[in-house]
CSV table of C-alpha atoms in Angstrom, one decimal:
chain,number,residue,atom,x,y,z
A,60,MET,CA,-21.3,-52.6,-36.0
A,61,LYS,CA,-23.7,-54.3,-33.6
A,62,GLU,CA,-20.7,-55.2,-31.2
A,63,ARG,CA,-19.6,-51.5,-31.3
A,64,LYS,CA,-23.1,-50.1,-30.5
A,65,LYS,CA,-23.3,-52.6,-27.7
A,66,ASN,CA,-19.9,-51.4,-26.4
A,67,LYS,CA,-21.0,-47.8,-26.6
A,68,LYS,CA,-24.0,-48.8,-24.6
A,69,ASN,CA,-21.8,-50.4,-21.8
A,70,ILE,CA,-19.6,-47.3,-21.6
A,71,ASN,CA,-22.5,-45.2,-21.3
A,72,ARG,CA,-24.0,-47.4,-18.4
A,73,ASN,CA,-20.6,-47.3,-16.7
A,74,LEU,CA,-20.3,-43.7,-16.9
A,75,TYR,CA,-23.8,-43.2,-15.4
A,76,PHE,CA,-22.8,-45.5,-12.6
A,77,ILE,CA,-19.6,-43.7,-12.0
A,78,ILE,CA,-21.5,-40.2,-11.8
A,79,ILE,CA,-24.2,-41.6,-9.6
A,80,LEU,CA,-21.4,-43.1,-7.3
A,81,ILE,CA,-19.5,-39.9,-7.2
A,82,TYR,CA,-22.8,-38.1,-6.2
A,83,PHE,CA,-23.7,-40.3,-3.5
A,84,VAL,CA,-20.2,-40.5,-1.9
A,85,PHE,CA,-19.9,-36.8,-2.0
A,86,ILE,CA,-23.5,-36.7,-0.2
A,87,ALA,CA,-22.5,-39.1,2.4
A,88,TYR,CA,-19.1,-37.4,2.9
A,89,SER,CA,-21.0,-34.0,3.4
A,90,TYR,CA,-23.4,-35.5,6.0
A,91,PHE,CA,-20.4,-37.1,7.8
A,92,PHE,CA,-18.1,-34.1,7.9
A,93,GLY,CA,-20.8,-31.3,7.8
A,94,ILE,CA,-20.3,-29.6,4.6
A,95,PRO,CA,-23.2,-27.3,4.2
A,96,SER,CA,-23.5,-27.5,0.3
A,97,GLY,CA,-23.6,-31.2,0.2
A,98,ILE,CA,-26.0,-31.5,3.1
A,99,GLU,CA,-28.4,-28.9,1.2
A,100,ILE,CA,-28.2,-31.0,-1.9
A,101,GLY,CA,-28.9,-34.2,-0.1
A,102,ASN,CA,-31.8,-32.7,1.8
A,103,ASN,CA,-33.2,-31.3,-1.6
A,104,LEU,CA,-32.9,-35.0,-2.9
A,105,ILE,CA,-34.8,-36.4,-0.1
A,106,SER,CA,-37.6,-33.9,-0.1
A,107,PHE,CA,-38.1,-34.3,-3.8
A,108,LEU,CA,-38.0,-38.0,-3.5
A,109,LEU,CA,-40.6,-38.0,-0.9
A,110,TYR,CA,-42.8,-35.5,-2.8
A,111,MET,CA,-42.6,-38.0,-5.9
A,112,MET,CA,-43.1,-41.2,-3.9
A,113,LYS,CA,-46.4,-39.9,-2.8
A,114,ILE,CA,-47.8,-39.7,-6.3
A,115,LEU,CA,-45.8,-42.1,-8.5
A,116,PRO,CA,-46.8,-45.4,-7.0
A,117,CYS,CA,-50.6,-44.7,-7.2
A,118,ALA,CA,-50.2,-43.2,-10.8
A,119,PHE,CA,-48.4,-46.6,-12.0
A,120,ILE,CA,-51.0,-48.7,-10.3
A,121,LEU,CA,-53.8,-46.8,-12.1
A,122,ILE,CA,-51.9,-47.1,-15.2
A,123,GLY,CA,-51.7,-50.9,-14.7
A,124,LEU,CA,-55.5,-51.0,-14.1
A,125,PHE,CA,-56.1,-48.9,-17.2
A,126,GLU,CA,-54.0,-51.4,-19.4
A,127,VAL,CA,-56.1,-54.5,-18.2
A,128,TRP,CA,-59.5,-52.9,-18.1
A,129,VAL,CA,-59.8,-50.4,-20.9
A,130,SER,CA,-59.9,-52.2,-24.5
A,131,ARG,CA,-57.8,-51.1,-27.2
A,132,GLU,CA,-61.0,-50.4,-29.5
A,133,ARG,CA,-62.2,-47.7,-27.1
A,134,VAL,CA,-58.9,-45.9,-26.9
A,135,GLU,CA,-58.6,-46.2,-30.8
A,136,LYS,CA,-62.2,-44.9,-31.2
A,137,HIS,CA,-61.7,-41.8,-29.1
A,138,LEU,CA,-58.0,-41.0,-29.2
A,139,GLY,CA,-57.0,-42.7,-32.3
A,140,HIS,CA,-57.0,-41.8,-36.1
A,141,LYS,CA,-60.8,-42.1,-36.2
A,142,GLY,CA,-61.3,-40.0,-33.2
A,143,GLY,CA,-60.9,-36.6,-35.1
A,144,LEU,CA,-60.9,-33.2,-33.2
A,145,ARG,CA,-62.7,-35.3,-30.2
A,146,GLY,CA,-59.3,-36.7,-29.5
A,147,TYR,CA,-57.8,-33.4,-28.8
A,148,VAL,CA,-60.6,-32.3,-26.7
A,149,TRP,CA,-60.3,-35.6,-24.4
A,150,ALA,CA,-56.6,-35.1,-24.3
A,151,ILE,CA,-56.8,-31.7,-22.9
A,152,ILE,CA,-59.6,-32.8,-20.5
A,153,LEU,CA,-57.8,-35.8,-19.3
A,154,ALA,CA,-54.6,-33.6,-18.8
A,155,GLY,CA,-56.5,-30.8,-16.9
A,156,THR,CA,-57.9,-33.2,-14.3
A,157,MET,CA,-55.0,-35.3,-13.8
A,158,GLY,CA,-52.4,-34.5,-11.0
A,159,GLY,CA,-48.8,-34.9,-11.0
A,160,GLY,CA,-47.6,-33.1,-14.0
A,161,LEU,CA,-45.0,-34.5,-16.9
A,162,LEU,CA,-43.8,-37.3,-14.8
A,163,VAL,CA,-47.1,-38.8,-14.5
A,164,ALA,CA,-48.3,-37.9,-18.0
A,165,LEU,CA,-45.4,-39.6,-19.7
A,166,PRO,CA,-46.1,-43.2,-18.4
A,167,VAL,CA,-49.8,-42.4,-19.0
A,168,SER,CA,-49.2,-41.3,-22.7
A,169,SER,CA,-47.0,-44.5,-23.2
A,170,ALA,CA,-50.0,-46.6,-22.0
A,171,LEU,CA,-52.3,-44.8,-24.4
A,172,TYR,CA,-50.0,-45.1,-27.2
A,173,LYS,CA,-49.7,-48.9,-26.7
A,174,LYS,CA,-53.7,-48.9,-26.8
A,175,GLY,CA,-53.7,-47.0,-30.1
A,176,ALA,CA,-53.8,-43.5,-29.4
A,177,ARG,CA,-52.5,-41.3,-32.4
A,178,LEU,CA,-49.0,-39.4,-31.8
A,179,SER,CA,-50.7,-36.0,-32.2
A,180,VAL,CA,-53.2,-36.7,-29.5
A,181,ILE,CA,-50.3,-37.9,-27.2
A,182,PHE,CA,-48.3,-34.9,-27.8
A,183,THR,CA,-51.3,-32.5,-27.0
A,184,PHE,CA,-52.0,-34.6,-23.8
A,185,VAL,CA,-48.2,-34.4,-22.6
A,186,GLY,CA,-48.2,-30.5,-23.7
A,187,ALA,CA,-51.5,-29.9,-22.1
A,188,SER,CA,-50.5,-31.6,-18.7
A,189,ALA,CA,-48.0,-28.9,-18.3
A,190,ILE,CA,-50.3,-25.9,-19.0
A,191,VAL,CA,-54.0,-26.7,-18.1
A,192,ARG,CA,-53.9,-28.7,-14.8
A,193,ILE,CA,-56.9,-27.3,-13.0
A,194,PRO,CA,-55.3,-27.1,-9.4
A,195,MET,CA,-52.3,-25.4,-10.7
A,196,THR,CA,-54.4,-23.0,-12.7
A,197,LEU,CA,-56.4,-22.0,-9.7
A,198,PHE,CA,-53.2,-21.3,-7.9
A,199,GLU,CA,-51.9,-19.2,-10.8
A,200,ALA,CA,-55.1,-17.3,-11.0
A,201,SER,CA,-55.2,-16.3,-7.5
A,202,PHE,CA,-51.8,-15.0,-7.5
A,203,LEU,CA,-51.4,-13.4,-10.9
A,204,GLY,CA,-55.2,-12.6,-11.8
A,205,ILE,CA,-57.8,-14.5,-14.0
A,206,GLU,CA,-56.9,-12.3,-17.0
A,207,PHE,CA,-53.3,-13.4,-16.9
A,208,THR,CA,-54.5,-17.2,-16.7
A,209,ALA,CA,-57.2,-16.5,-19.5
A,210,ILE,CA,-54.7,-15.2,-21.9
A,211,ARG,CA,-52.3,-17.9,-21.3
A,212,TRP,CA,-54.9,-20.8,-21.9
A,213,LEU,CA,-56.4,-19.2,-24.9
A,214,ALA,CA,-53.0,-18.7,-26.5
A,215,SER,CA,-51.2,-21.7,-25.6
A,216,ILE,CA,-53.9,-24.5,-26.2
A,217,PRO,CA,-54.3,-24.0,-30.0
A,218,LEU,CA,-50.6,-23.8,-30.3
A,219,ILE,CA,-50.0,-27.0,-28.6
A,220,VAL,CA,-52.6,-28.8,-30.7
A,221,ILE,CA,-51.2,-27.3,-33.9
A,222,SER,CA,-47.6,-28.1,-33.0
A,223,SER,CA,-48.6,-31.6,-32.1
A,224,ILE,CA,-50.3,-32.1,-35.4
A,225,PHE,CA,-47.3,-30.9,-37.4
A,226,LEU,CA,-44.8,-33.1,-35.0
A,227,GLU,CA,-46.9,-36.1,-35.7
A,228,LYS,CA,-46.9,-35.6,-39.6
A,229,TYR,CA,-43.1,-35.1,-39.5
A,230,LEU,CA,-42.6,-38.3,-37.2
A,231,ILE,CA,-44.9,-40.4,-39.4
A,232,LYS,CA,-42.6,-39.6,-42.5
A,233,LYS,CA,-39.7,-40.7,-40.3
A,234,ASN,CA,-41.5,-44.1,-39.4
A,235,TYR,CA,-41.1,-43.0,-35.7
A,236,SER,CA,-42.7,-45.3,-33.0
A,237,MET,CA,-42.5,-44.6,-29.1
A,238,LYS,CA,-40.5,-46.9,-26.8
A,239,SER,CA,-42.4,-48.8,-24.2
B,12,MET,CA,-54.9,-37.1,-0.4
B,13,TRP,CA,-57.8,-38.2,-2.5
B,14,VAL,CA,-55.4,-40.2,-5.1
B,15,PHE,CA,-54.8,-42.7,-2.3
B,16,TYR,CA,-58.4,-43.3,-1.9
B,17,VAL,CA,-59.3,-43.4,-5.6
B,18,THR,CA,-56.4,-45.8,-6.3
B,19,GLY,CA,-57.4,-48.1,-3.4
B,20,ILE,CA,-61.1,-48.2,-4.2
B,21,LEU,CA,-60.4,-49.0,-7.9
B,22,LEU,CA,-58.0,-51.7,-6.9
B,23,LEU,CA,-60.3,-53.3,-4.4
B,24,LEU,CA,-63.2,-53.2,-7.1
B,25,SER,CA,-60.7,-54.7,-9.8
B,26,PHE,CA,-59.7,-57.2,-7.1
B,27,PHE,CA,-63.3,-58.4,-6.7
B,28,ALA,CA,-64.2,-58.3,-10.3
B,29,ASP,CA,-61.2,-60.3,-11.6
B,30,LYS,CA,-58.2,-61.5,-9.4
B,31,LYS,CA,-56.1,-62.6,-12.4
B,32,LYS,CA,-56.4,-59.3,-14.3
B,33,THR,CA,-55.7,-57.3,-11.1
B,34,LYS,CA,-52.5,-59.2,-10.5
B,35,LYS,CA,-51.5,-58.6,-14.0
B,36,ALA,CA,-52.2,-54.8,-13.6
B,37,LEU,CA,-49.8,-54.7,-10.5
B,38,LEU,CA,-47.3,-56.6,-12.6
B,39,ILE,CA,-47.6,-53.9,-15.4
B,40,ALA,CA,-47.3,-51.1,-12.6
B,41,TYR,CA,-44.2,-52.7,-11.2
B,42,LYS,CA,-42.5,-53.3,-14.5
B,43,ARG,CA,-43.3,-49.8,-15.8
B,44,PHE,CA,-41.8,-48.4,-12.6
B,45,ILE,CA,-38.7,-50.5,-13.0
B,46,PHE,CA,-38.3,-49.3,-16.6
B,47,ILE,CA,-38.2,-45.6,-15.6
B,48,SER,CA,-36.3,-45.8,-12.4
B,49,PRO,CA,-32.8,-45.3,-13.7
B,50,SER,CA,-33.7,-42.2,-15.5
B,51,PHE,CA,-35.6,-41.1,-12.7
B,52,LEU,CA,-32.6,-41.5,-10.5
B,53,ILE,CA,-30.6,-39.4,-12.8
B,54,MET,CA,-33.4,-36.7,-12.8
B,55,LEU,CA,-33.6,-36.5,-9.1
B,56,ILE,CA,-29.9,-36.0,-8.8
B,57,PHE,CA,-30.2,-33.0,-11.3
B,58,VAL,CA,-33.1,-31.7,-9.4
B,59,SER,CA,-31.2,-31.6,-6.1
B,60,ILE,CA,-28.2,-29.8,-7.6
B,61,ILE,CA,-30.4,-27.3,-9.6
B,62,LEU,CA,-32.5,-26.4,-6.5
B,63,PHE,CA,-29.3,-25.7,-4.7
B,64,LEU,CA,-28.0,-23.4,-7.6
B,65,PHE,CA,-31.3,-21.6,-7.9
B,66,PRO,CA,-32.9,-20.8,-4.6
B,67,GLN,CA,-35.7,-18.3,-4.6
B,68,GLU,CA,-33.8,-15.2,-3.7
B,69,LYS,CA,-31.3,-15.9,-6.8
B,70,ILE,CA,-34.3,-16.4,-9.0
B,71,ILE,CA,-35.5,-12.8,-8.0
B,72,MET,CA,-32.1,-11.5,-8.6
B,73,TYR,CA,-31.8,-13.2,-12.1
B,74,LEU,CA,-35.1,-11.7,-13.2
B,75,ASN,CA,-34.4,-8.0,-12.2
B,76,PHE,CA,-31.1,-7.0,-13.4
B,77,GLY,CA,-30.9,-5.9,-17.0
B,78,ASN,CA,-33.3,-4.1,-19.4
B,79,HIS,CA,-36.6,-5.5,-20.1
B,80,THR,CA,-35.7,-7.8,-23.1
B,81,VAL,CA,-32.8,-9.3,-21.2
B,82,ASN,CA,-35.1,-9.9,-18.4
B,83,VAL,CA,-37.5,-11.7,-20.3
B,84,ILE,CA,-34.9,-13.9,-22.0
B,85,MET,CA,-33.2,-14.6,-18.6
B,86,ALA,CA,-36.6,-15.4,-17.1
B,87,ALA,CA,-37.2,-17.9,-19.9
B,88,LEU,CA,-33.9,-19.5,-19.4
B,89,VAL,CA,-34.1,-19.8,-15.6
B,90,GLY,CA,-37.8,-21.3,-16.1
B,91,SER,CA,-36.4,-23.8,-18.4
B,92,ILE,CA,-33.7,-25.2,-16.3
B,93,THR,CA,-35.3,-25.0,-12.8
B,94,ILE,CA,-38.0,-27.2,-11.6
B,95,MET,CA,-40.5,-26.5,-8.9
B,96,PRO,CA,-44.1,-27.5,-7.9
B,97,GLY,CA,-46.8,-25.1,-8.5
B,98,PHE,CA,-47.6,-24.2,-4.9
B,99,VAL,CA,-43.9,-22.9,-4.7
B,100,ALA,CA,-43.8,-21.4,-8.1
B,101,PHE,CA,-46.9,-19.2,-8.0
B,102,PRO,CA,-46.4,-17.6,-4.5
B,103,LEU,CA,-43.1,-16.8,-5.8
B,104,ALA,CA,-44.7,-15.1,-8.8
B,105,GLY,CA,-47.0,-13.4,-6.7
B,106,ILE,CA,-43.9,-11.8,-4.8
B,107,LEU,CA,-42.3,-11.0,-8.2
B,108,LYS,CA,-45.4,-9.0,-9.1
B,109,ASN,CA,-45.5,-7.3,-5.8
B,110,SER,CA,-42.0,-6.1,-6.2
B,111,GLY,CA,-42.9,-4.5,-9.7
B,112,ILE,CA,-41.5,-7.2,-12.3
B,113,SER,CA,-43.7,-7.1,-15.3
B,114,PHE,CA,-46.4,-9.6,-16.4
B,115,MET,CA,-44.3,-10.4,-19.3
B,116,ILE,CA,-41.3,-11.4,-17.3
B,117,ILE,CA,-43.3,-13.4,-14.9
B,118,ALA,CA,-45.0,-15.1,-17.7
B,119,SER,CA,-41.8,-16.0,-19.4
B,120,PHE,CA,-40.5,-17.4,-16.2
B,121,THR,CA,-43.7,-19.4,-15.0
B,122,ILE,CA,-44.7,-20.6,-18.6
B,123,THR,CA,-41.2,-22.1,-19.4
B,124,LEU,CA,-41.1,-23.4,-15.8
B,125,MET,CA,-44.2,-25.4,-16.8
B,126,MET,CA,-43.7,-26.4,-20.4
B,127,VAL,CA,-39.9,-26.8,-20.8
B,128,GLY,CA,-38.3,-29.6,-18.9
B,129,THR,CA,-34.4,-29.7,-18.9
B,130,ILE,CA,-34.1,-31.6,-15.7
B,131,THR,CA,-37.1,-34.0,-16.9
B,132,PHE,CA,-35.0,-34.7,-20.1
B,133,PRO,CA,-33.6,-38.2,-19.1
B,134,VAL,CA,-37.1,-39.5,-18.2
B,135,GLU,CA,-38.8,-38.1,-21.3
B,136,ALA,CA,-36.1,-39.4,-23.5
B,137,SER,CA,-36.6,-43.0,-22.3
B,138,TYR,CA,-40.3,-42.6,-23.6
B,139,PHE,CA,-40.0,-40.4,-26.6
B,140,GLY,CA,-36.2,-40.9,-27.6
B,141,LYS,CA,-33.6,-38.0,-27.3
B,142,LYS,CA,-34.4,-36.5,-30.6
B,143,VAL,CA,-38.2,-36.3,-30.1
B,144,THR,CA,-37.7,-34.9,-26.5
B,145,LEU,CA,-35.5,-32.3,-28.0
B,146,ILE,CA,-37.7,-31.3,-30.7
B,147,ARG,CA,-40.7,-31.4,-28.4
B,148,ASN,CA,-38.9,-29.1,-25.8
B,149,ILE,CA,-37.7,-26.5,-28.3
B,150,ILE,CA,-41.4,-26.2,-29.7
B,151,SER,CA,-42.5,-25.9,-26.0
B,152,PHE,CA,-40.0,-23.2,-25.5
B,153,ILE,CA,-41.1,-21.2,-28.7
B,154,ILE,CA,-44.7,-21.4,-27.5
B,155,ALA,CA,-43.9,-20.2,-24.1
B,156,ILE,CA,-42.1,-17.1,-25.6
B,157,ILE,CA,-45.0,-16.5,-27.9
B,158,VAL,CA,-47.4,-16.7,-25.0
B,159,ALA,CA,-45.3,-14.5,-22.8
B,160,LEU,CA,-45.1,-11.7,-25.5
B,161,LEU,CA,-49.0,-11.9,-26.0
B,162,ILE,CA,-49.4,-11.4,-22.3
B,163,GLY,CA,-47.0,-8.4,-22.6
B,164,LEU,CA,-48.9,-6.9,-25.4
B,165,TYR,CA,-52.4,-7.5,-23.4
B,166,PHE,CA,-51.2,-5.7,-20.3
B,167,GLY,CA,-49.5,-2.9,-22.4
B,168,GLU,CA,-45.9,-3.5,-21.5
B,169,ILE,CA,-44.7,-3.9,-25.0
B,170,ILE,CA,-45.9,-1.5,-27.7
B,171,ILE,CA,-45.6,-2.2,-31.4
């Protein structure tokens, strides 16, 4: 059984490797022989990679500092099972003031989880990082109007919190634990 | 960018306070970065292809071709599979609004764009696992649709 699982994992890894290889061969070929679609895809890759590389290294260093300097007790007290409603408020404030969206929120949430934050707070945080980021919200309000943004906030924040609580209940029953 | 300065200052403070701890923090940062890089690479490949398949002109076309209900659903689907930063998405939303597309369609596009991550699935799955990532994104999709409907109601675009 274990052997078979290991085999499957190996096949998956090889498949990934082949897909990535084909992709890069295609991109290289396109640049070399001037195939427009391949060049455009390659340019997309580079511009997105550069955009992320501006944010991610800082984010990971900040996460590392957080893990060494902030005590488990403190995280548990505010974001754990003892935190109560306050935990959700903190999660939303943290998500709102943090940049980078989901790709930064995910490693942060895994660091919080390791320090004892409860799952519902984590899901609220990840959900909120998609919808309440302040810079993004200002942008939205200036293009679509304040009313649009206000309704979106008022409707989506409670839904995120409620769904996170239910998701936590379901996952506790299933003995779920997050990878790290 | 202010993030660089904040990170730099905190790193220096940490270094003067405790060199050992700072070294450990950098090691953690490095390990976490390595942990996520394979899924990250897969995601980058998805992004580059999706951006190629869904340029802005095409998005405008997709959101404006059927009746209202079809457009709302299309908007939600396009929003779920594409990815773009806010400084690209909201000017585009502004263009959509000026070309007479309803708030409900725009909402269903921008909200799914923010909340539902098809392209980021491999990255999210390496933290939460495939099953939870799927559940979370389905919930997000449903929330996005509910919020879009409420926005439609508020602006009088749907009448019960």
